[in-house]
mmCIF file of C-alpha atoms in Angstrom:
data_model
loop_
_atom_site.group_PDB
_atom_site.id
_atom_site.type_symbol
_atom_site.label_atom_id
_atom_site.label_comp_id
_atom_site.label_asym_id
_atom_site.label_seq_id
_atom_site.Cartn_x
_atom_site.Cartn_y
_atom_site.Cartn_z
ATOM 1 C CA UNK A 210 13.073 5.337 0.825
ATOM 2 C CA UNK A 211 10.706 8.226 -1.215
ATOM 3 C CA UNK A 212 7.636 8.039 -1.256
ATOM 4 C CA UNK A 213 6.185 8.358 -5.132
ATOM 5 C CA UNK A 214 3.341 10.396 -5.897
ATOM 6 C CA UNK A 215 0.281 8.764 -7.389
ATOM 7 C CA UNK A 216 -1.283 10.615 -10.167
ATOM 8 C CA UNK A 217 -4.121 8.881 -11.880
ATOM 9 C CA UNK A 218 -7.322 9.904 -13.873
ATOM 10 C CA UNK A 219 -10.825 10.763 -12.338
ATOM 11 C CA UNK A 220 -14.053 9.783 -13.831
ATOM 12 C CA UNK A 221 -16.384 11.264 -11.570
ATOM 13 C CA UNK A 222 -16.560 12.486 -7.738
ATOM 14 C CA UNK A 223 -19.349 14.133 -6.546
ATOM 15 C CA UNK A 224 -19.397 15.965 -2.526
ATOM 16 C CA UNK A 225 -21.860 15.492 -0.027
ATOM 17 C CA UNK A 226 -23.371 18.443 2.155
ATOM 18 C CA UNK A 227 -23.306 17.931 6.124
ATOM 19 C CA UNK A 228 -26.328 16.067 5.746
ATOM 20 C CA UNK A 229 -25.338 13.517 3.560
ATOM 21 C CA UNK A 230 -27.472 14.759 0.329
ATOM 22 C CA UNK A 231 -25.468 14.476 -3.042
ATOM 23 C CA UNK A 232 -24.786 17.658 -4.567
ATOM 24 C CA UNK A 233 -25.091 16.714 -8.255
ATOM 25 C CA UNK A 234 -28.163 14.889 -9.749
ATOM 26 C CA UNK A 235 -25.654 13.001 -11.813
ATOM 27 C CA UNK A 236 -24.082 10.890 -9.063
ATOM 28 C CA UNK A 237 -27.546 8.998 -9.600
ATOM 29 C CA UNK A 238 -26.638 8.413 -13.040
ATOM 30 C CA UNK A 239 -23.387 7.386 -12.928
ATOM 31 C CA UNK A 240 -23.298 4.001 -10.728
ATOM 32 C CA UNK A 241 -19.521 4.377 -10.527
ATOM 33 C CA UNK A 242 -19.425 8.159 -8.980
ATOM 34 C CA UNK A 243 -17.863 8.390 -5.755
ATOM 35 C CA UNK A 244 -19.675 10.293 -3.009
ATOM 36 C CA UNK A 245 -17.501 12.078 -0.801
ATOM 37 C CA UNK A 246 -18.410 12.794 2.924
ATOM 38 C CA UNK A 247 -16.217 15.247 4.675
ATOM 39 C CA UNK A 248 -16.363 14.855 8.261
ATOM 40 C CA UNK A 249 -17.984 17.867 10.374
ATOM 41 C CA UNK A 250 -16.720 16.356 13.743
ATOM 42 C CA UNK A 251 -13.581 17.491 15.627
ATOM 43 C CA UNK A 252 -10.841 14.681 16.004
ATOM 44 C CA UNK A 253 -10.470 15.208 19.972
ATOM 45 C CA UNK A 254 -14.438 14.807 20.416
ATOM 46 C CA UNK A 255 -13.999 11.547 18.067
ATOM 47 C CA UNK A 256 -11.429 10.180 19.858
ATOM 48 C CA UNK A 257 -12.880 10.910 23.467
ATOM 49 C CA UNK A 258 -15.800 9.202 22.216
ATOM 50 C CA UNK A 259 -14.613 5.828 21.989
ATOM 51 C CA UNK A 260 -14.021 5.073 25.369
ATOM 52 C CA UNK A 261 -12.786 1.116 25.953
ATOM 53 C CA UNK A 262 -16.399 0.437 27.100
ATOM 54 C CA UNK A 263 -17.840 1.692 23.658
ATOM 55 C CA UNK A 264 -15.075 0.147 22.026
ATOM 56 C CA UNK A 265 -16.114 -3.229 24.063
ATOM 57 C CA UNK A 266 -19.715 -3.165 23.740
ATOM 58 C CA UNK A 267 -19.311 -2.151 19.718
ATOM 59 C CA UNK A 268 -21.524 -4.628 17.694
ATOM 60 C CA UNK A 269 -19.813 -6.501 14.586
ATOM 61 C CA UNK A 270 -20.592 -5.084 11.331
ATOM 62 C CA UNK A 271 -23.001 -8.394 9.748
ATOM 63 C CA UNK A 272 -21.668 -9.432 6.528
ATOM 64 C CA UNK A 273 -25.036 -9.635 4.861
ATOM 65 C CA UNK A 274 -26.141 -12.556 2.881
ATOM 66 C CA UNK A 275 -27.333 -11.753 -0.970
ATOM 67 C CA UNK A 276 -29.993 -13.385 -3.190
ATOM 68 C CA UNK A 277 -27.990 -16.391 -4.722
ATOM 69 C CA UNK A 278 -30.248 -15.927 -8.238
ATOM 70 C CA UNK A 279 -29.785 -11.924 -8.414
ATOM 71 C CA UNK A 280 -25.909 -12.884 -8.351
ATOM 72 C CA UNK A 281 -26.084 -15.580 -10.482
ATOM 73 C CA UNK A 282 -27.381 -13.292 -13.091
ATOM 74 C CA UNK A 283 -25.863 -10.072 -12.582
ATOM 75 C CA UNK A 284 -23.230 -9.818 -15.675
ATOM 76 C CA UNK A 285 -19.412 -9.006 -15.682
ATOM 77 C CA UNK A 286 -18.558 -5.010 -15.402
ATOM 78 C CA UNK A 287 -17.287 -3.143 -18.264
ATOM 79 C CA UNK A 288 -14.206 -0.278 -17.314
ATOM 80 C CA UNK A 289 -13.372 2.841 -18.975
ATOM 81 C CA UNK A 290 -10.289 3.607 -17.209
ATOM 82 C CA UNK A 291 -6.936 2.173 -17.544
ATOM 83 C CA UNK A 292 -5.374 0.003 -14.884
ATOM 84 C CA UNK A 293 -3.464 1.238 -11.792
ATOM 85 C CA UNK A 294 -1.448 -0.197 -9.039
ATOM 86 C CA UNK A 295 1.189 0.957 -6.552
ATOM 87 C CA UNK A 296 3.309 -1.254 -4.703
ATOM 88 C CA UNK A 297 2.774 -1.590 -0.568
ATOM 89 C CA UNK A 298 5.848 -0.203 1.597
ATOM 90 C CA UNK A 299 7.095 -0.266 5.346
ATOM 91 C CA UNK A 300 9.197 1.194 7.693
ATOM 92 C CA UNK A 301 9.981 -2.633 8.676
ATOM 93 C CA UNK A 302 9.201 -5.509 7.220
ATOM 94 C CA UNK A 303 7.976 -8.933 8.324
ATOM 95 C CA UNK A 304 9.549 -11.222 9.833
ATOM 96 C CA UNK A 305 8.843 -14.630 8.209
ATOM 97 C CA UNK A 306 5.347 -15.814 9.509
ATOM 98 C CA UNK A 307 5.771 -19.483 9.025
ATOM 99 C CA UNK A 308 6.076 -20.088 5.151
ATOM 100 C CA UNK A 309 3.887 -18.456 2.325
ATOM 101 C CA UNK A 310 1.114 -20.865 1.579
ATOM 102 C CA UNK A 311 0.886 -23.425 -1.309
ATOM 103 C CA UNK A 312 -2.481 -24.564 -0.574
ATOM 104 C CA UNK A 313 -5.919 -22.937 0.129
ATOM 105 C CA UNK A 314 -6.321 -22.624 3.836
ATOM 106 C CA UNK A 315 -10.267 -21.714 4.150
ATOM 107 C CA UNK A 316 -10.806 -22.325 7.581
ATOM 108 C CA UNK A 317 -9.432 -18.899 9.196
ATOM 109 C CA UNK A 318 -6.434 -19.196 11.282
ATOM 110 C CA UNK A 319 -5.338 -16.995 14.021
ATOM 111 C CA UNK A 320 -2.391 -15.022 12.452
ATOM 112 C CA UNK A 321 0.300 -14.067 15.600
ATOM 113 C CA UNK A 322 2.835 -11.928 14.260
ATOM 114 C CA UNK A 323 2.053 -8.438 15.462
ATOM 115 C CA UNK A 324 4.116 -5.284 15.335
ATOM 116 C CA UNK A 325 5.338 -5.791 12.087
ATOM 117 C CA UNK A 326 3.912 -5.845 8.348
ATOM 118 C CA UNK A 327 1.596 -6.859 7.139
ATOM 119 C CA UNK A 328 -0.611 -6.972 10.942
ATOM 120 C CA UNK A 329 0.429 -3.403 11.657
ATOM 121 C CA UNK A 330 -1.667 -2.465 8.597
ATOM 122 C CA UNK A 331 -4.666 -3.925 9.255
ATOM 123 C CA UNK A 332 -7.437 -3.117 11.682
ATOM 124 C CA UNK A 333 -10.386 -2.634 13.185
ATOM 125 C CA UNK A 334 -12.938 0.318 12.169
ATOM 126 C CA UNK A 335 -15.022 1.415 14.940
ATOM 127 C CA UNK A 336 -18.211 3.633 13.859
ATOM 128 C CA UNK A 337 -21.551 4.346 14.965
ATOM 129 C CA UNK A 338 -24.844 3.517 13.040
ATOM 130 C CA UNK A 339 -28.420 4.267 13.780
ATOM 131 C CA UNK A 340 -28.686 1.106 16.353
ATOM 132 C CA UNK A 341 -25.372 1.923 17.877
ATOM 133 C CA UNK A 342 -21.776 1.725 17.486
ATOM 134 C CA UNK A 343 -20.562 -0.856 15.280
ATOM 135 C CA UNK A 344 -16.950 -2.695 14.150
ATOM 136 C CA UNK A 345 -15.715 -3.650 10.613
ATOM 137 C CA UNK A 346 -12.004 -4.563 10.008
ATOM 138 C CA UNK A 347 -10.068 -1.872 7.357
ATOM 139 C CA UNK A 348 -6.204 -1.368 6.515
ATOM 140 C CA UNK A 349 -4.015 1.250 5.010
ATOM 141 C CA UNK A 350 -3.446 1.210 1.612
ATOM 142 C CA UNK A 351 -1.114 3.471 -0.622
ATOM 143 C CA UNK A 352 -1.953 7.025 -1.272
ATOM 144 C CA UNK A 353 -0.636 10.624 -1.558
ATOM 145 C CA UNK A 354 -1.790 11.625 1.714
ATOM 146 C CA UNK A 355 -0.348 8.517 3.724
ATOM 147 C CA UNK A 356 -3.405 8.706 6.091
ATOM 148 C CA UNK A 357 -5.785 6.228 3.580
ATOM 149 C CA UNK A 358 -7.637 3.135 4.436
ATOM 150 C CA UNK A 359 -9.938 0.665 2.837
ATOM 151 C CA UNK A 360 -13.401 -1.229 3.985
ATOM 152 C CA UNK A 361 -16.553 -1.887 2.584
ATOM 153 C CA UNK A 362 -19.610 0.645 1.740
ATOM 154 C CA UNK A 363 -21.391 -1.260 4.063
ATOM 155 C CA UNK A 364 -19.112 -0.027 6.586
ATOM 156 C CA UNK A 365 -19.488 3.418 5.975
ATOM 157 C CA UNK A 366 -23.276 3.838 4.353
ATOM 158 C CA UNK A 367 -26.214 1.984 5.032
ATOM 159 C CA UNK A 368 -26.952 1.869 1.657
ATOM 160 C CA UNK A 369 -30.399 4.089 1.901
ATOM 161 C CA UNK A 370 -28.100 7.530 1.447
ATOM 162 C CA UNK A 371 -27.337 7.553 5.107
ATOM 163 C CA UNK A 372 -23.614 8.006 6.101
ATOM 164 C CA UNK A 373 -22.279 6.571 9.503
ATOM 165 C CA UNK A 374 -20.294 8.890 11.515
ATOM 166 C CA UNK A 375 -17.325 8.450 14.701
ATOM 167 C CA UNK A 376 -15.063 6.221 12.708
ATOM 168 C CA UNK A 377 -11.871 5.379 14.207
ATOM 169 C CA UNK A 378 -9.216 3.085 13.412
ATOM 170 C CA UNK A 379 -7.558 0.978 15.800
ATOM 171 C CA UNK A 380 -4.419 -0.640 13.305
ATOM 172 C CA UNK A 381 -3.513 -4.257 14.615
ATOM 173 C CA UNK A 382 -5.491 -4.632 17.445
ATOM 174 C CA UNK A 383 -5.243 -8.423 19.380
ATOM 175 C CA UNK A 384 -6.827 -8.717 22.376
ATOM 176 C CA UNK A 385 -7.814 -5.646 23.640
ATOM 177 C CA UNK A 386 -3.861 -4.527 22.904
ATOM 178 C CA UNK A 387 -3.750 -1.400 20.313
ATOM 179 C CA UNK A 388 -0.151 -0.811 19.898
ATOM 180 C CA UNK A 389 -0.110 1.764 17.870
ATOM 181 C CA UNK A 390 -3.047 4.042 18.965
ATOM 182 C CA UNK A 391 -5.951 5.660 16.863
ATOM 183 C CA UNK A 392 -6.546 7.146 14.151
ATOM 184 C CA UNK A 393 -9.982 8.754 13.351
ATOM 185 C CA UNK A 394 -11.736 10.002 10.388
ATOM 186 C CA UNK A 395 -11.403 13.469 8.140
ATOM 187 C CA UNK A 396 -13.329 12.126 4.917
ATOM 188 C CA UNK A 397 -14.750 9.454 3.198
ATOM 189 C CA UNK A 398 -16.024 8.447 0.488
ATOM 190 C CA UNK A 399 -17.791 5.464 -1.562
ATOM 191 C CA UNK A 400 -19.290 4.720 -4.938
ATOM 192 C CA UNK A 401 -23.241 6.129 -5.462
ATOM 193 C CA UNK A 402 -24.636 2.521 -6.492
ATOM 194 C CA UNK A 403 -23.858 1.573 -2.995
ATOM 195 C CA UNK A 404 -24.635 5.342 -1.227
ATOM 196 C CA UNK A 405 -28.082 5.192 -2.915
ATOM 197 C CA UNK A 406 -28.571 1.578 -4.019
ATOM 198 C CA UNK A 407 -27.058 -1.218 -1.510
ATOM 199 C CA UNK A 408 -25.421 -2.775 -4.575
ATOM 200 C CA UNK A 409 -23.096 -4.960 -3.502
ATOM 201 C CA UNK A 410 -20.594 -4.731 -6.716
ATOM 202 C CA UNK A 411 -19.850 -1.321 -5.293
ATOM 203 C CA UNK A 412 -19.521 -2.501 -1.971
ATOM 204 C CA UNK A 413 -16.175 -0.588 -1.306
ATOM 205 C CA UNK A 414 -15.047 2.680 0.710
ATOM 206 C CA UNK A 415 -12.286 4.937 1.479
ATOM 207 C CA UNK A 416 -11.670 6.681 4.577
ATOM 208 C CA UNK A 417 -8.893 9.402 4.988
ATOM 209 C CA UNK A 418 -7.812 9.852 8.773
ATOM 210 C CA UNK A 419 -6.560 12.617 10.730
ATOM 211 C CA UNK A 420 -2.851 12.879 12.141
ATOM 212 C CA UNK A 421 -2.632 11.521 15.244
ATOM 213 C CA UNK A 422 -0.292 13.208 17.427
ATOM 214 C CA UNK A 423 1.173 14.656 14.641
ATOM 215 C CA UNK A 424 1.463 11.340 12.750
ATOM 216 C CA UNK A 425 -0.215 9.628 9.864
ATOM 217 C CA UNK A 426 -1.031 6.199 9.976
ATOM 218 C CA UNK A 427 1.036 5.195 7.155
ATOM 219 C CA UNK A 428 4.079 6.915 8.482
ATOM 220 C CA UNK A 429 3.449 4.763 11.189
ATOM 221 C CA UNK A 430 2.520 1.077 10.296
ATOM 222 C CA UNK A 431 3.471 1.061 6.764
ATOM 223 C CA UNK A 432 0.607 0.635 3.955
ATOM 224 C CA UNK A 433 -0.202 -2.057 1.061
ATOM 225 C CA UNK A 434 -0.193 -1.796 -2.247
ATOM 226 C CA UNK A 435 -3.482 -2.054 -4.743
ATOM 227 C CA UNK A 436 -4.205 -3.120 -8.018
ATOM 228 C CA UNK A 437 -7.594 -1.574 -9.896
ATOM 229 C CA UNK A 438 -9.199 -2.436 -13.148
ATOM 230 C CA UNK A 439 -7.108 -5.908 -13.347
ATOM 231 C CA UNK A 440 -8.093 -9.144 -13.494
ATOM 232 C CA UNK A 441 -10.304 -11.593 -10.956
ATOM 233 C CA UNK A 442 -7.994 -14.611 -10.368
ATOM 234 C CA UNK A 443 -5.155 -14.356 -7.468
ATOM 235 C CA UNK A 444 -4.398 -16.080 -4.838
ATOM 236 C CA UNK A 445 -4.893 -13.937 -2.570
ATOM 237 C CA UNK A 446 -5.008 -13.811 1.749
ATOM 238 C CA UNK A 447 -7.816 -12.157 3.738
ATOM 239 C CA UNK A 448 -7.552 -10.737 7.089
ATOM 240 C CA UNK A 449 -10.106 -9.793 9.336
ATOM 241 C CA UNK A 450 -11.631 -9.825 12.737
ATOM 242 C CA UNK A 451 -14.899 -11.867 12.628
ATOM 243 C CA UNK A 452 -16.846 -12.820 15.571
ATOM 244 C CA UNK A 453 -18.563 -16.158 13.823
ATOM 245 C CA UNK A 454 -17.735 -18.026 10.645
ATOM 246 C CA UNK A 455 -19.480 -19.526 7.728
ATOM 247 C CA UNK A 456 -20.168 -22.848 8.577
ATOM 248 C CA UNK A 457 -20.472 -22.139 11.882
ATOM 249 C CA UNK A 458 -17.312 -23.285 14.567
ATOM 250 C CA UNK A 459 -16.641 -22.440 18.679
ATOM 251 C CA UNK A 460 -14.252 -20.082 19.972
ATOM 252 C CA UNK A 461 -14.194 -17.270 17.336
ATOM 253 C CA UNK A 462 -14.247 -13.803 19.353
ATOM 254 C CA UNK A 463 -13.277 -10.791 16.974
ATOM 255 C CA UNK A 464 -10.736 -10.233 19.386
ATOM 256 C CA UNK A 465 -7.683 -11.689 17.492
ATOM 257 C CA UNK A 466 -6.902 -10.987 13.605
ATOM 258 C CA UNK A 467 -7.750 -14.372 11.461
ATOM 259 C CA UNK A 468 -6.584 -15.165 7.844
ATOM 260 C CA UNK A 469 -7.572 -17.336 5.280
ATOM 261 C CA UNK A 470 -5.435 -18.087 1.641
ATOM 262 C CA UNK A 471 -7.107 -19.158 -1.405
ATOM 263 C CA UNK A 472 -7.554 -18.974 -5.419
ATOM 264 C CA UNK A 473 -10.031 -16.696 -6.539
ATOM 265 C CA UNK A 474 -12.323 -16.636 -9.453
ATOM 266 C CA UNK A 475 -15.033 -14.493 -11.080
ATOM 267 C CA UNK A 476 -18.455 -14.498 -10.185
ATOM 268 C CA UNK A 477 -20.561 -12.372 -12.475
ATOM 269 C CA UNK A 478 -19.704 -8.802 -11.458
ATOM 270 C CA UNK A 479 -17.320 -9.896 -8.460
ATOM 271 C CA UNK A 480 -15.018 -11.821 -6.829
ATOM 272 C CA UNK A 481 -15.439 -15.125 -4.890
ATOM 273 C CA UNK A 482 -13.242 -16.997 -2.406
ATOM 274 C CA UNK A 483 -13.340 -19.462 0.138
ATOM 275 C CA UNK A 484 -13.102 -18.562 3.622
ATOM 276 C CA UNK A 485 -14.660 -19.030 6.756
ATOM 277 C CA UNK A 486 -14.664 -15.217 8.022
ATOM 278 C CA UNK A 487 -18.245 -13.616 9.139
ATOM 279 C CA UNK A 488 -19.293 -10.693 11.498
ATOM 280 C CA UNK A 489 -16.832 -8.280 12.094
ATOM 281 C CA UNK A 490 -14.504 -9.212 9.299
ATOM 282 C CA UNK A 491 -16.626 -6.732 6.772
ATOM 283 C CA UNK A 492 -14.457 -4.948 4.848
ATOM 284 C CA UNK A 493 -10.824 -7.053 5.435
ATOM 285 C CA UNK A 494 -8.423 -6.957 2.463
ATOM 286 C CA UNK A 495 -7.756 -9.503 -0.314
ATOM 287 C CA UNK A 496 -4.167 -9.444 -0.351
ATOM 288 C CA UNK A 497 -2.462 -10.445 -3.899
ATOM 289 C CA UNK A 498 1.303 -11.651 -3.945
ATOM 290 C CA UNK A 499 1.907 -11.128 -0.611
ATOM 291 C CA UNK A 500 5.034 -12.200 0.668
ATOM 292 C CA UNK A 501 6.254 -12.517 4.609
ATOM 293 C CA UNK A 502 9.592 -11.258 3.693
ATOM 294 C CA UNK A 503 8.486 -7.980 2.694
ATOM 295 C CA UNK A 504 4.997 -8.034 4.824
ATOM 296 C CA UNK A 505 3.025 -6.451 1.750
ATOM 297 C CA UNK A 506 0.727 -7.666 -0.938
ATOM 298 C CA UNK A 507 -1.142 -5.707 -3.359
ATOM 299 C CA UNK A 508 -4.712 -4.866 -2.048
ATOM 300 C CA UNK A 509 -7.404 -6.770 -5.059
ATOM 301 C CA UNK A 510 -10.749 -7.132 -2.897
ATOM 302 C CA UNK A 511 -12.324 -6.717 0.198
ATOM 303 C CA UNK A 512 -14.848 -8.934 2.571
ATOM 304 C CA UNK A 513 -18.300 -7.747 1.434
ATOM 305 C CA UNK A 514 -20.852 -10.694 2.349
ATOM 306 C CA UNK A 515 -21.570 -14.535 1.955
ATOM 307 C CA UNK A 516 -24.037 -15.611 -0.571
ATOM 308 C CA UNK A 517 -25.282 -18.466 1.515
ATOM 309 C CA UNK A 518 -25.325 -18.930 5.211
ATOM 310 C CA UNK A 519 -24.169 -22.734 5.016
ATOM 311 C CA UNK A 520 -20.873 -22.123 2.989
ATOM 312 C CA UNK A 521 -17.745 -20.625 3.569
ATOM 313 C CA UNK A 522 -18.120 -18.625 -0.612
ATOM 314 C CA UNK A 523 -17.394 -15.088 0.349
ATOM 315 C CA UNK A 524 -17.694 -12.432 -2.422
ATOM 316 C CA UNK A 525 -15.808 -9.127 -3.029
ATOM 317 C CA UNK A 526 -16.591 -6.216 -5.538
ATOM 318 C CA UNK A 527 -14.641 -6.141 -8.527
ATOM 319 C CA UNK A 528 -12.110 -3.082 -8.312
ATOM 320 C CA UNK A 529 -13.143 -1.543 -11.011
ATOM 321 C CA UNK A 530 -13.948 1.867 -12.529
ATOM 322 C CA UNK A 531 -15.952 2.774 -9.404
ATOM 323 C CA UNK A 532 -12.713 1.548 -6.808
ATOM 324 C CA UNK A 533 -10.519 4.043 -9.275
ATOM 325 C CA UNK A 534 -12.745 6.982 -8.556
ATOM 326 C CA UNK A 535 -12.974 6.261 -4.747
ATOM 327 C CA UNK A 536 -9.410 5.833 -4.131
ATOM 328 C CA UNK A 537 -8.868 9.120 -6.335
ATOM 329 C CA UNK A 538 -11.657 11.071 -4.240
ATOM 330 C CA UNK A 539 -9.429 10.671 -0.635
ATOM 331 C CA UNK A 540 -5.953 9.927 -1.814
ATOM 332 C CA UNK A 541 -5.182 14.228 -1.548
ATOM 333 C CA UNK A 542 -7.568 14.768 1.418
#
């Protein structure tokens, strides 16, 4: 099967110097801007860097809690660009995984089929912050340069104009196995109202990865599709690799890939769902219409944080205008 390339309209990137500082004063204007970081480190001093201790003693990624009355009054987006998708694709598809669900399932579930679709396309994102080295969960989604994946800002930026740096990405890890290898970062990139302002309906990021022995990541594990600049209702699965969940239960680890499937709706400027998923499972895809037999969905949100503590109501950014023009800023890298 060819791979199609995916042409579709900019509406503003702006690049970063090695230090992090935007380039062009209008990035501050324009709250849908991408801000592209390209990595300064070499691969091999990356990769030798995560050692399985670091990679052990890595702290999950918080998904941070929001004030309930700034989201209850922050109002619906509005888009200039036109909508985009492309469809997910695999070397091999899935083998059936029980049956597709009919019913919300909110309290996460271990999922168990591994080396296949859509697992092999999800994973965890190792970085290091300020305080350490961190973990978020990420997965490959379509692109031009089939070395792409998704997570949230807050996986990449800390929201104050500071960039994190060492990311690598371990595709379907379950305890302690990586079958697959590493992959770790060239570029990223992620929208200037979250770079500069922590605002969570920009709370996305793209990452573009080296080869790794002379293979990209979607070469290898297959990718999923997206959909930008659509609607907020799906039904939609999220996978991710939280530590704790919201309402708090026993014998959650991060160490084995959990789903949850539910409706979604609108929330002001985002996207809610219910589902159990907390630390560690930052930045874990919202998977529309997928089905087992092909082991692909289209890509419509990402884990970004939990308004309240007590409840399992997660919220994801709307892919919107600002989704477009960070998926457009890393899909050539």
């Amino acid at each position: 099967m060819q791979f199609k390339k995916m042409i579709v309209p900019i509406l503003a990137v702006v690049a970063v110097t090695g230090t992090g500082a935007t380039t062009a004063a209008a990035a501050k204007a324009d709250p849908n801007a991408a801000v592209v970081r390209q990595s300064t480190q070499d691969a091999k001093d990356v990769q030798a860097y995560w050692t399985p201790e670091r990679m052990r003693s890595a702290v999950p990624m918080p998904v941070p809690a929001a004030s309930a009355s700034a989201l209850a009054s922050a109002p619906a987006q509005t888009y200039k660009l036109p909508a985009m998708s492309a469809p997910g694709f695999g070397k091999a598809v899935s083998a059936e995984f029980g049956t597709n669900s009919v019913q919300d399932i909110t309290q996460s579930g271990v999922w168990t089929a591994h080396g296949q679709m859509p697992a092999s396309t999800v994973g965890k994102l190792y970085f290091t912050t300020p305080q350490g080295n961190s973990e978020c969960t990420a997965s490959v989604i379509a692109s031009n340069n089939h070395s792409m994946i998704w997570t949230a800002g807050h996986c990449a930026s800390d929201g104050a104009g500071h960039w994190y740096s060492n990311f690598q990405f371990v595709p379907d890890y379950h305890d302690g196995v990586w079958p697959y290898g590493s992959w770790v970062w060239k570029s990223a990139s992620t929208p200037t109202a979250y770079l500069n302002g922590r605002n969570f309906d920009y709370d996305v990021a793209a990452i573009s990865l080296w080869p790794s022995n002379g293979r990209k990541v979607a070469d290898v594990v297959g990718w999923q599709g997206y959909k930008f600049n659509w609607g907020y209702n799906w039904f939609a699965y999220e996978f991710g690799y939280p530590y704790d969940t919201h309402p708090a239960r026993t014998g959650i680890n991060g160490q084995q890939l959990r789903y949850c499937a539910a409706g979604t709706w609108q929330a002001g400027g985002q996207q809610a769902i219910h589902c159990d998923q907390g630390h560690g499972a930052s930045g874990g895809p919202w998977l529309d219409d997928l089905q087992f037999a092909r082991g692909w969905g289209y890509l419509v949100g990402n884990v970004s944080y939990h308004p309240y503590d007590w409840s399992d109501e997660e919220r994801s950014p709307h892919f919107g205008d600002a989704a477009v023009n960070v998926y457009n800023a890393q899909t050539n890298v």
